[in-house]
PDB file of C-alpha atoms and ligand atoms in Angstrom:
ATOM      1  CA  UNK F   1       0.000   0.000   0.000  1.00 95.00           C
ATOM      2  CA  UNK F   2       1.359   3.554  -1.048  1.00 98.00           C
ATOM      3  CA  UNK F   3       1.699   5.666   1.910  1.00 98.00           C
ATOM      4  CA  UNK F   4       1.100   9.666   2.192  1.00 99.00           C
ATOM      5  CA  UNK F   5       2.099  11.468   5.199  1.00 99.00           C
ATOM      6  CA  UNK F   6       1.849  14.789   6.813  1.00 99.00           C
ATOM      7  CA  UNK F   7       4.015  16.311   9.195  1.00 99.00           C
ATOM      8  CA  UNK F   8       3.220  19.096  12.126  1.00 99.00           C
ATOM      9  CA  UNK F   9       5.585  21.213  13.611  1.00 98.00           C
ATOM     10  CA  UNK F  10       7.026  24.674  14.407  1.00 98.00           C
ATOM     11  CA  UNK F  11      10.080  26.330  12.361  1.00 98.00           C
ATOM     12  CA  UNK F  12      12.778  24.582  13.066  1.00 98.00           C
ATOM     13  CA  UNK F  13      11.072  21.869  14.956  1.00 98.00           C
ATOM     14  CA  UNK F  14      13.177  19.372  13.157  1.00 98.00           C
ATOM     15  CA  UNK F  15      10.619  18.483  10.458  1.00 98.00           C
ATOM     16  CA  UNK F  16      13.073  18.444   7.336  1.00 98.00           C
ATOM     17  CA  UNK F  17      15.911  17.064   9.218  1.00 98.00           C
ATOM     18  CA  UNK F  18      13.402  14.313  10.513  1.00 98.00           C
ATOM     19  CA  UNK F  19      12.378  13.665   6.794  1.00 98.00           C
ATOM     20  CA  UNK F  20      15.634  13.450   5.610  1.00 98.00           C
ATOM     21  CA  UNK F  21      16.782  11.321   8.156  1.00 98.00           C
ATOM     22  CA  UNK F  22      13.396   8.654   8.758  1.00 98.00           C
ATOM     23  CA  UNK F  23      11.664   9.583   5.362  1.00 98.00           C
ATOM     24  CA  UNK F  24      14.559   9.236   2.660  1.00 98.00           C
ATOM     25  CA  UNK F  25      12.934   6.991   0.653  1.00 98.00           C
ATOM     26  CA  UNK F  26       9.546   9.550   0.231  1.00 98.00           C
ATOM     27  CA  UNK F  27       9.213  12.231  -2.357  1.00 98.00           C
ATOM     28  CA  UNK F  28       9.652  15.400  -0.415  1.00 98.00           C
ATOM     29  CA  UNK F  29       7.246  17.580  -0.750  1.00 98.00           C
ATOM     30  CA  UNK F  30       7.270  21.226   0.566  1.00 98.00           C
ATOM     31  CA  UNK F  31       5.303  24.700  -0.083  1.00 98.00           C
ATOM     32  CA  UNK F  32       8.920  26.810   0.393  1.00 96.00           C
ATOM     33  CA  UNK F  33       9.853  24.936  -2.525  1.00 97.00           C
ATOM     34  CA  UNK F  34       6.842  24.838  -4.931  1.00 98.00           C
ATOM     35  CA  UNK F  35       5.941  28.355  -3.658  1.00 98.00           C
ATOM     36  CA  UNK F  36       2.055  27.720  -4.678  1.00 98.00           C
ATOM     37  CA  UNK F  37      -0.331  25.514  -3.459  1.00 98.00           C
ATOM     38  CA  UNK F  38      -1.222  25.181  -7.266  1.00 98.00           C
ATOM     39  CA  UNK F  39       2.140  23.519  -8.250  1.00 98.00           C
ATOM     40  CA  UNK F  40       2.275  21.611  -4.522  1.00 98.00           C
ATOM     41  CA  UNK F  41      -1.071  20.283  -5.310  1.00 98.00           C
ATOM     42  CA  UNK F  42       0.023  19.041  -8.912  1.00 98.00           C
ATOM     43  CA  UNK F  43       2.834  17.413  -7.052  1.00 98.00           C
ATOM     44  CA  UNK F  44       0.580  15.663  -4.931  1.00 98.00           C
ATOM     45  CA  UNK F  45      -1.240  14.367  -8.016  1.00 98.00           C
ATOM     46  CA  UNK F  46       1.828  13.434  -9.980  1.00 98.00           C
ATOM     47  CA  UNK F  47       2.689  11.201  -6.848  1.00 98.00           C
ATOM     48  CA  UNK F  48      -0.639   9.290  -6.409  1.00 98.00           C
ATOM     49  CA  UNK F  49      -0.372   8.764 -10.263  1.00 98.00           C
ATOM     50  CA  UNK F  50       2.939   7.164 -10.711  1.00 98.00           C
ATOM     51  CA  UNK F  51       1.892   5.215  -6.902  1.00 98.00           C
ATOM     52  CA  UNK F  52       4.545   7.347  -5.263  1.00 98.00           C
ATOM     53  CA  UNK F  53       5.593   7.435  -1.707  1.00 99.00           C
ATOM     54  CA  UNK F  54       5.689  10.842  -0.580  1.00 99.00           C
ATOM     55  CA  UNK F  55       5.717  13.249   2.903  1.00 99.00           C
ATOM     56  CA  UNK F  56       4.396  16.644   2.977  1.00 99.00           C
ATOM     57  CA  UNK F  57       7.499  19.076   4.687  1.00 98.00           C
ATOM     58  CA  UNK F  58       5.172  21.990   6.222  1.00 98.00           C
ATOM     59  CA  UNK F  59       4.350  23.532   9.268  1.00 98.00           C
ATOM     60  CA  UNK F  60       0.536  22.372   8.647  1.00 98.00           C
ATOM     61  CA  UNK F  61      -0.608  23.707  11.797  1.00 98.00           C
ATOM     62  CA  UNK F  62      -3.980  23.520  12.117  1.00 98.00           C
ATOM     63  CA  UNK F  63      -6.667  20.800  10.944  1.00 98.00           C
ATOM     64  CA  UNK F  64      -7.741  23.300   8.064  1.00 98.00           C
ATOM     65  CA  UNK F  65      -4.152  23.295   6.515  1.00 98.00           C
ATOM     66  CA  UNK F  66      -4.418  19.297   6.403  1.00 98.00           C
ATOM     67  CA  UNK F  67      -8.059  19.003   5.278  1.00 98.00           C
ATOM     68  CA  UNK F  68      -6.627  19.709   1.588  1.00 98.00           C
ATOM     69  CA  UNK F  69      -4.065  17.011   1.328  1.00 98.00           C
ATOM     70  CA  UNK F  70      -7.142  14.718   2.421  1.00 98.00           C
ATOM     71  CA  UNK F  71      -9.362  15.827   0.023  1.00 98.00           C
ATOM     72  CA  UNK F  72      -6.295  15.397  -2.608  1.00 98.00           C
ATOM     73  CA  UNK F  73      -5.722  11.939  -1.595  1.00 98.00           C
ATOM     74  CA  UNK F  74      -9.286  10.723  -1.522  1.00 97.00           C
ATOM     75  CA  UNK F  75     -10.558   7.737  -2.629  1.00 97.00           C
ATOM     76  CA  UNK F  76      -6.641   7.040  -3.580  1.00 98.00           C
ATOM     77  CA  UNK F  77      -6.010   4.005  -1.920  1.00 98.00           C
ATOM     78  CA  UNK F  78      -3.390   5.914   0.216  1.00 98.00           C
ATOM     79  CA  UNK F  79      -2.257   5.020   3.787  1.00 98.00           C
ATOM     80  CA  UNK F  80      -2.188   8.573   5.303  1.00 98.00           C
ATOM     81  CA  UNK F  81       0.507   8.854   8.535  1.00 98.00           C
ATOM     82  CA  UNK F  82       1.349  11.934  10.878  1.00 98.00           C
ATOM     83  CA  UNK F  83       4.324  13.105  12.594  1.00 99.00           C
ATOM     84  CA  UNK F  84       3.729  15.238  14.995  1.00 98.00           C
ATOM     85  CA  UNK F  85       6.963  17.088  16.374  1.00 98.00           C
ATOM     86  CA  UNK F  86       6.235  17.489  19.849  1.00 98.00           C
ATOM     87  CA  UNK F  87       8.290  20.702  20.603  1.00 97.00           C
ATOM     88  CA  UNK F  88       9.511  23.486  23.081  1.00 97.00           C
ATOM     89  CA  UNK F  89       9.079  27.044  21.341  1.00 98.00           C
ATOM     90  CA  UNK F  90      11.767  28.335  23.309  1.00 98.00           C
ATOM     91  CA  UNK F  91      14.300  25.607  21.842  1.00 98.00           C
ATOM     92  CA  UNK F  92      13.008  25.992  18.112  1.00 98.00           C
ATOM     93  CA  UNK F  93      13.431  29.778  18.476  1.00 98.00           C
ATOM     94  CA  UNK F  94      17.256  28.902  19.737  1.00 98.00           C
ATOM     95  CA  UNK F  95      17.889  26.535  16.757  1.00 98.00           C
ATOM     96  CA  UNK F  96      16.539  28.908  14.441  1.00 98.00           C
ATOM     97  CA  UNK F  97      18.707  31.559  15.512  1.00 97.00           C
ATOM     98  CA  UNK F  98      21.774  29.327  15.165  1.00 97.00           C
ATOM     99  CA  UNK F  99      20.132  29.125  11.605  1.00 97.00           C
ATOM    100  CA  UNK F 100      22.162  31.169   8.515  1.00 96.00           C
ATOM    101  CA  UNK F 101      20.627  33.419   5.581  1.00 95.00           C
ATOM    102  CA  UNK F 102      17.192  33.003   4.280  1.00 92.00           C
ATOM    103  CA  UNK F 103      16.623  29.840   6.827  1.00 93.00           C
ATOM    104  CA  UNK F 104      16.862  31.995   9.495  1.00 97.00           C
ATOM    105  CA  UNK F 105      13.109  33.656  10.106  1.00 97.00           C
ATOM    106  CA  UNK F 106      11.538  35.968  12.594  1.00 97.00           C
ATOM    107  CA  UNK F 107      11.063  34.993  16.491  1.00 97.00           C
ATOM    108  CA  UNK F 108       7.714  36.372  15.657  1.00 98.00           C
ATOM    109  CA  UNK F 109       6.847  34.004  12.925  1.00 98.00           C
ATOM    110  CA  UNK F 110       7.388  30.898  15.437  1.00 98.00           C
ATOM    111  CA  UNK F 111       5.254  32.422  17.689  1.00 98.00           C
ATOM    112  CA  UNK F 112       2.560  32.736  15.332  1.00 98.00           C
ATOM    113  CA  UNK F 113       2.697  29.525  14.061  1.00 98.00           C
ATOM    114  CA  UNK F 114       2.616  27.789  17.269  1.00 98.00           C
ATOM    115  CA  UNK F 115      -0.570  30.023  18.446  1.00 98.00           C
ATOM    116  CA  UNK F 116      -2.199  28.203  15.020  1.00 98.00           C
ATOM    117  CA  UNK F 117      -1.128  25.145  15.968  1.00 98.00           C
ATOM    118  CA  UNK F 118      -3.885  22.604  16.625  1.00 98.00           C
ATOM    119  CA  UNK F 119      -2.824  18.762  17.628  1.00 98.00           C
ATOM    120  CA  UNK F 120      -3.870  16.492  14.606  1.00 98.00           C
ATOM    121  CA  UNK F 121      -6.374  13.557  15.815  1.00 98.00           C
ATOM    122  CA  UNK F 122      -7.582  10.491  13.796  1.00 97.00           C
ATOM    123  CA  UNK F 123     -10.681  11.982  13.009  1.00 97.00           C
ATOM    124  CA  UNK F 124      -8.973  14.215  10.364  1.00 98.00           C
ATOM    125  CA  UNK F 125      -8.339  10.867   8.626  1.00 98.00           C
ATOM    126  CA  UNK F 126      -4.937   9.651   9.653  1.00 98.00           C
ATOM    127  CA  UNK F 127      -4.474   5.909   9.781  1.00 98.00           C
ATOM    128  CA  UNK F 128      -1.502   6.240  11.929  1.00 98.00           C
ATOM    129  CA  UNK F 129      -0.348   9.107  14.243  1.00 98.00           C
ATOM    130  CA  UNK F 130       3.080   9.245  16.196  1.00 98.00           C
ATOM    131  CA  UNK F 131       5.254  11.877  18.396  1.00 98.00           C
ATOM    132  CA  UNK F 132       8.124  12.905  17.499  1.00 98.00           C
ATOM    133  CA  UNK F 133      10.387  14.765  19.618  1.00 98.00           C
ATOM    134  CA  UNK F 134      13.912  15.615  19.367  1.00 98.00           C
ATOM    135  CA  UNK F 135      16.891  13.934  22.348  1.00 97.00           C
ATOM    136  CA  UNK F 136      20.173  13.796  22.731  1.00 96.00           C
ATOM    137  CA  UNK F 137      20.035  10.516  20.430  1.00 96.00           C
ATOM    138  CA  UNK F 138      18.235  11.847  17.568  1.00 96.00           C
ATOM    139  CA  UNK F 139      14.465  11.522  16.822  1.00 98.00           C
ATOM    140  CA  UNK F 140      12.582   9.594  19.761  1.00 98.00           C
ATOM    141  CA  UNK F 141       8.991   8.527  17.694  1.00 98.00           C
ATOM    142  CA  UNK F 142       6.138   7.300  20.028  1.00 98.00           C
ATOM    143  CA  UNK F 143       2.854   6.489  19.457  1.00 97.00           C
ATOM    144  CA  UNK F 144      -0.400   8.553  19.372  1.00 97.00           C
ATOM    145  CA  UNK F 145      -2.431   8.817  22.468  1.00 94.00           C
ATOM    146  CA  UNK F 146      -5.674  11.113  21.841  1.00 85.00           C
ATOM    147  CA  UNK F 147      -6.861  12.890  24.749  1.00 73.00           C
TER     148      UNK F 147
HETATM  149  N1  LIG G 201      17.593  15.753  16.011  1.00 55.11           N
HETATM  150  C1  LIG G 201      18.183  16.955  16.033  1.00 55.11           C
HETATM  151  N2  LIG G 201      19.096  17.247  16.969  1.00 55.11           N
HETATM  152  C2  LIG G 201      19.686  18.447  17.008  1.00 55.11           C
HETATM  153  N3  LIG G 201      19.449  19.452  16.142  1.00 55.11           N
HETATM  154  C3  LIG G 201      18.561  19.232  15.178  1.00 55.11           C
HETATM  155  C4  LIG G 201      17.868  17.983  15.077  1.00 55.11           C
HETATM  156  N4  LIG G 201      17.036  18.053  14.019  1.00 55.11           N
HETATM  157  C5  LIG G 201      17.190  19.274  13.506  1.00 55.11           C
HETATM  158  N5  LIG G 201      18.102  19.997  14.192  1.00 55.11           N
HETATM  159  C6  LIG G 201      18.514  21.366  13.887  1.00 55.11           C
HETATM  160  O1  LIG G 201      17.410  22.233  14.064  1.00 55.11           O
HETATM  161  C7  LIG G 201      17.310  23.164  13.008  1.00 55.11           C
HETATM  162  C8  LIG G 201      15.949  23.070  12.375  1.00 55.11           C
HETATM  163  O2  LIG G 201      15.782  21.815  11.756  1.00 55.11           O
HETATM  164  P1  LIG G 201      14.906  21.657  10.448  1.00 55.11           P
HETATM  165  O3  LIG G 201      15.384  22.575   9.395  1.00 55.11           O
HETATM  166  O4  LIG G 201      14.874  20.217  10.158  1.00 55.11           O
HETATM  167  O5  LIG G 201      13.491  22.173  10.998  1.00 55.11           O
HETATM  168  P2  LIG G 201      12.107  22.372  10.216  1.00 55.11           P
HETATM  169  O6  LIG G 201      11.049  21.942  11.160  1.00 55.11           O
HETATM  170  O7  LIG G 201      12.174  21.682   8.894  1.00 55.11           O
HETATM  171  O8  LIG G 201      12.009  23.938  10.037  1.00 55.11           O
HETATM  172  P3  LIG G 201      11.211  24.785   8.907  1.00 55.11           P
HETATM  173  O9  LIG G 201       9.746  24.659   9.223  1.00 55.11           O
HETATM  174  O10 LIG G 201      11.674  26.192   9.096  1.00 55.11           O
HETATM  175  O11 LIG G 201      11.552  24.218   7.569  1.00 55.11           O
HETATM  176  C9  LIG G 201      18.422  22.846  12.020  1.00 55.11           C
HETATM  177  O12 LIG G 201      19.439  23.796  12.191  1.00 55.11           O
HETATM  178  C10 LIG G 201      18.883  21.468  12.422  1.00 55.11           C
HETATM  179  O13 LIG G 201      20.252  21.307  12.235  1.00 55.11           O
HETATM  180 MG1  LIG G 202      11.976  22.440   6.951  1.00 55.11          MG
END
């Protein structure tokens, strides 16, 4: 079974590195890239039609900003899993300060993403959720436990 997912997470949560690191075999998918959600949904597409694996590399912070890759993989046949990078502002603002050139973004924008931020549950549609935080040994991924 083809597998879509979707992470959640703050600047400089970890999310690319995590993708990179757990995800290498996905197609990487990511609005900075594409710079429209025109040419990131066509991306989407072009995945579910050639039965691509692929993860979705935004901040996607509330259940509105995930309804569309739902609706996009409808009636695909797709597994759809979360990550959810379970995160202390304080420590994404100080790794995105350590951050260089265009990487490195406003304290402010952090903030305002994480007062977006809304935890994804199962009802949204995902088949599998996890945690994902961020240790002195890498990536720690545990499961889902909906409140
Ligand atoms: N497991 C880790 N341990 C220590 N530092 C990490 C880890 N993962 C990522 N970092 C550092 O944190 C910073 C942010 O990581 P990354 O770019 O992956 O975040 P992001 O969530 O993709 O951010 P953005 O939403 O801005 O794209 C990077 O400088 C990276 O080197
Ligand atoms: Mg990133």
């Amino acid at each position: 079974m083809n597998t879509m997912v979707i992470m959640t997470g703050l600047q400089a949560s970890g999310k690319s590195t995590f993708c990179k690191i757990h995800l290498s075999e996905f197609k990487h998918i990511s609005l900075d890239e594409l710079k429209t959600r025109n040419r990131e949904k066509l991306a989407i597409l072009s995945c579910i039609e050639n039965k691509e694996d692929f993860v979705i590399d935004n901040t996607n912070p509330s259940a509105a900003d995930r309804r569309r890759y739902f609706e996009a993989a409808e009636n695909s046949g797709y597994k759809i899993i979360g990550y959810y990078m379970r995160s202390v502002i304080a420590e994404c603002m100080s790794r995105n300060r350590q951050r260089t050139g265009k990487a490195k973004i406003p304290d402010t924008a952090i903030a305002s993403t994480s007062k977006k931020i809304e935890l994804p549950s199962c009802d949204e549609g995902f088949d599998e959720l996890y945690y994902v935080e961020i240790t002195e040994n890498g990536f720690k991924i545990s499961e889902w436990k909906e409140d």
